[in-house]
XYZ file of C-alpha atoms in Angstrom:
194
model
C -0.038 0.004 0.052
C 1.117 3.460 -0.887
C 0.594 6.578 1.201
C -2.750 8.511 0.928
C -4.116 5.728 -1.230
C -2.210 6.590 -4.375
C -4.630 4.142 -6.147
C -6.897 7.045 -6.741
C -4.816 10.222 -6.149
C -1.952 9.585 -8.587
C -4.176 8.563 -11.639
C -6.410 11.602 -10.967
C -3.432 13.870 -10.942
C -2.058 12.390 -14.120
C -5.496 12.704 -15.590
C -5.676 16.425 -14.612
C -2.287 17.011 -16.105
C -3.137 15.198 -19.311
C -6.325 17.163 -19.638
C -4.657 20.461 -19.381
C -5.609 21.591 -15.828
C -3.202 24.224 -14.708
C -0.159 22.907 -12.840
C -0.676 24.879 -9.749
C -4.290 23.673 -9.320
C -3.204 20.044 -9.935
C -0.533 20.272 -7.325
C -3.015 21.902 -4.883
C -5.238 18.821 -5.442
C -2.327 16.481 -4.972
C -1.508 17.919 -1.471
C -5.167 18.488 -0.519
C -6.292 15.021 -1.348
C -4.721 13.262 1.643
C -4.971 16.265 4.030
C -8.630 16.886 3.397
C -9.719 13.250 3.377
C -13.438 13.370 4.335
C -12.838 10.351 6.668
C -10.287 12.170 8.623
C -12.315 15.559 8.622
C -15.290 13.689 9.918
C -13.456 11.822 12.553
C -11.572 15.074 13.711
C -15.122 16.537 14.317
C -16.159 13.660 16.430
C -12.790 13.433 18.295
C -11.728 16.953 18.894
C -14.854 19.043 18.101
C -16.261 20.975 15.258
C -14.197 24.199 15.999
C -10.883 22.280 15.824
C -12.111 20.395 12.693
C -12.970 23.655 10.961
C -9.675 25.250 11.925
C -7.806 22.249 10.671
C -9.689 22.361 7.311
C -9.131 25.999 6.719
C -5.470 25.697 7.471
C -4.940 22.601 5.257
C -6.970 24.254 2.614
C -4.844 27.452 2.562
C -1.630 25.424 2.695
C -2.681 23.266 -0.210
C -3.647 26.391 -2.352
C -0.371 28.071 -1.495
C 1.610 24.942 -2.192
C 0.144 24.880 -5.781
C 0.638 28.573 -6.182
C 4.309 28.439 -5.205
C 5.117 25.443 -7.246
C 3.527 26.926 -10.433
C 5.243 30.341 -9.842
C 8.637 28.552 -9.332
C 8.148 26.946 -12.725
C 8.181 23.364 -11.412
C 6.070 21.923 -14.185
C 9.117 21.552 -16.322
C 10.083 18.649 -14.061
C 6.913 16.668 -14.589
C 7.316 13.841 -16.943
C 4.795 13.206 -19.633
C 2.778 10.248 -18.307
C -0.260 8.747 -19.906
C -2.825 6.293 -18.275
C -3.959 3.114 -20.093
C -6.909 0.936 -19.337
C -10.380 1.412 -18.152
C -13.365 -0.981 -17.919
C -15.763 0.946 -20.027
C -16.725 -0.323 -23.524
C -16.080 2.312 -26.187
C -19.182 4.340 -27.101
C -21.131 2.862 -24.112
C -23.704 5.184 -22.579
C -24.180 4.493 -18.842
C -27.061 6.781 -18.624
C -29.069 4.467 -20.791
C -28.597 1.469 -18.466
C -31.533 0.026 -16.807
C -31.903 0.758 -13.017
C -31.092 -2.833 -12.078
C -27.735 -2.643 -14.013
C -26.998 0.786 -12.328
C -27.647 -0.607 -8.927
C -25.538 -3.661 -9.533
C -22.651 -1.549 -10.845
C -22.991 0.872 -7.845
C -22.882 -1.997 -5.380
C -20.030 -3.628 -7.177
C -18.148 -0.453 -7.177
C -18.828 0.305 -3.387
C -17.738 -3.269 -2.445
C -14.649 -2.816 -4.585
C -13.812 0.308 -2.628
C -14.636 -1.131 0.750
C -13.000 -4.520 0.463
C -9.343 -3.426 0.363
C -9.663 -1.267 3.479
C -11.572 -3.679 5.588
C -8.387 -5.348 6.914
C -6.899 -2.008 7.758
C -10.015 -0.954 9.612
C -10.102 -4.090 11.613
C -6.431 -3.800 12.399
C -6.862 -0.157 13.485
C -9.898 -1.096 15.802
C -7.924 -3.985 17.189
C -4.831 -1.791 17.956
C -7.060 1.065 19.381
C -8.985 -1.523 21.614
C -5.466 -2.797 22.805
C -4.241 0.631 23.501
C -7.478 1.672 25.293
C -7.508 -1.550 27.371
C -3.846 -2.252 28.123
C -1.683 0.692 27.683
C -0.918 2.475 30.887
C -2.154 6.110 31.005
C 1.062 7.241 32.650
C 3.043 5.822 29.702
C 1.072 7.743 27.248
C 1.244 11.059 29.221
C 4.958 10.601 29.653
C 5.678 9.967 26.059
C 3.075 12.010 24.245
C 1.226 14.064 26.838
C 0.558 17.832 26.554
C 3.579 18.627 28.762
C 6.186 16.890 26.486
C 7.710 19.292 23.924
C 8.713 16.328 21.735
C 5.333 14.817 21.680
C 4.199 16.205 18.200
C 7.429 15.325 16.290
C 7.511 11.861 17.968
C 3.753 11.245 16.985
C 4.555 12.369 13.529
C 7.262 9.896 12.968
C 5.303 7.163 14.622
C 2.353 8.031 12.461
C 4.176 7.330 9.162
C 3.287 3.537 9.036
C -0.258 4.358 10.170
C -0.709 6.723 7.339
C -1.010 3.948 4.914
C -4.729 4.045 5.657
C -6.419 6.870 7.419
C -9.034 4.413 8.621
C -6.322 2.590 10.646
C -5.138 5.662 12.475
C -8.521 6.874 13.578
C -9.497 4.246 16.194
C -5.829 4.330 17.490
C -6.105 8.106 17.798
C -9.328 7.890 19.672
C -7.873 5.423 22.087
C -4.758 7.509 22.731
C -6.778 10.612 23.282
C -8.801 8.746 26.008
C -5.392 7.910 27.634
C -4.475 11.649 27.715
C -2.503 12.323 24.597
C -2.916 16.003 23.433
C -5.201 16.871 20.371
C -2.209 18.312 18.407
C -0.183 15.140 18.987
C -3.079 13.046 17.883
C -3.466 15.016 14.680
C 0.216 14.631 14.006
C -0.017 10.999 14.478
C -2.852 10.726 12.112
C -1.629 13.162 9.311
C 1.966 12.005 8.838
């Protein structure tokens, strides 16, 4: 598995570039896609409150836009290789709007299951780890390593969060369990976003 589910972000980025979308806008999408993941945004709202979620969303959005703007103004598009995507499951000339409702529903459920199936294992692993942390990790240990009084808590959480970032769904239950043990909000966000 690659970070921020490159299975969808990278092909979309290549598609945008091939379609002639401005380079800065495409790079803004590339950075915003993992940072503004709807699953993470929703879980942040549930974990740390709507005010913190909105603040995070605004800051991540502004950073993404600035990232694209700076890269475009710096002329970085000259370093992008010409990449083309091949494949696709659609038959040439097929009009999906003309499909009967039964076929549309079958395709929708098939697509939904195809999206859910690959992350089910990660979700179960995250829930199991979160339950283990919640039930067995001593609160004093969490407060010592990643509590609000430790100045190194956020950098440590960011490094530890790298393998968790393979799937956002894995980090969320772990973050909830760590917050219940006393980990600071900023540290949990650093853990989930690295």
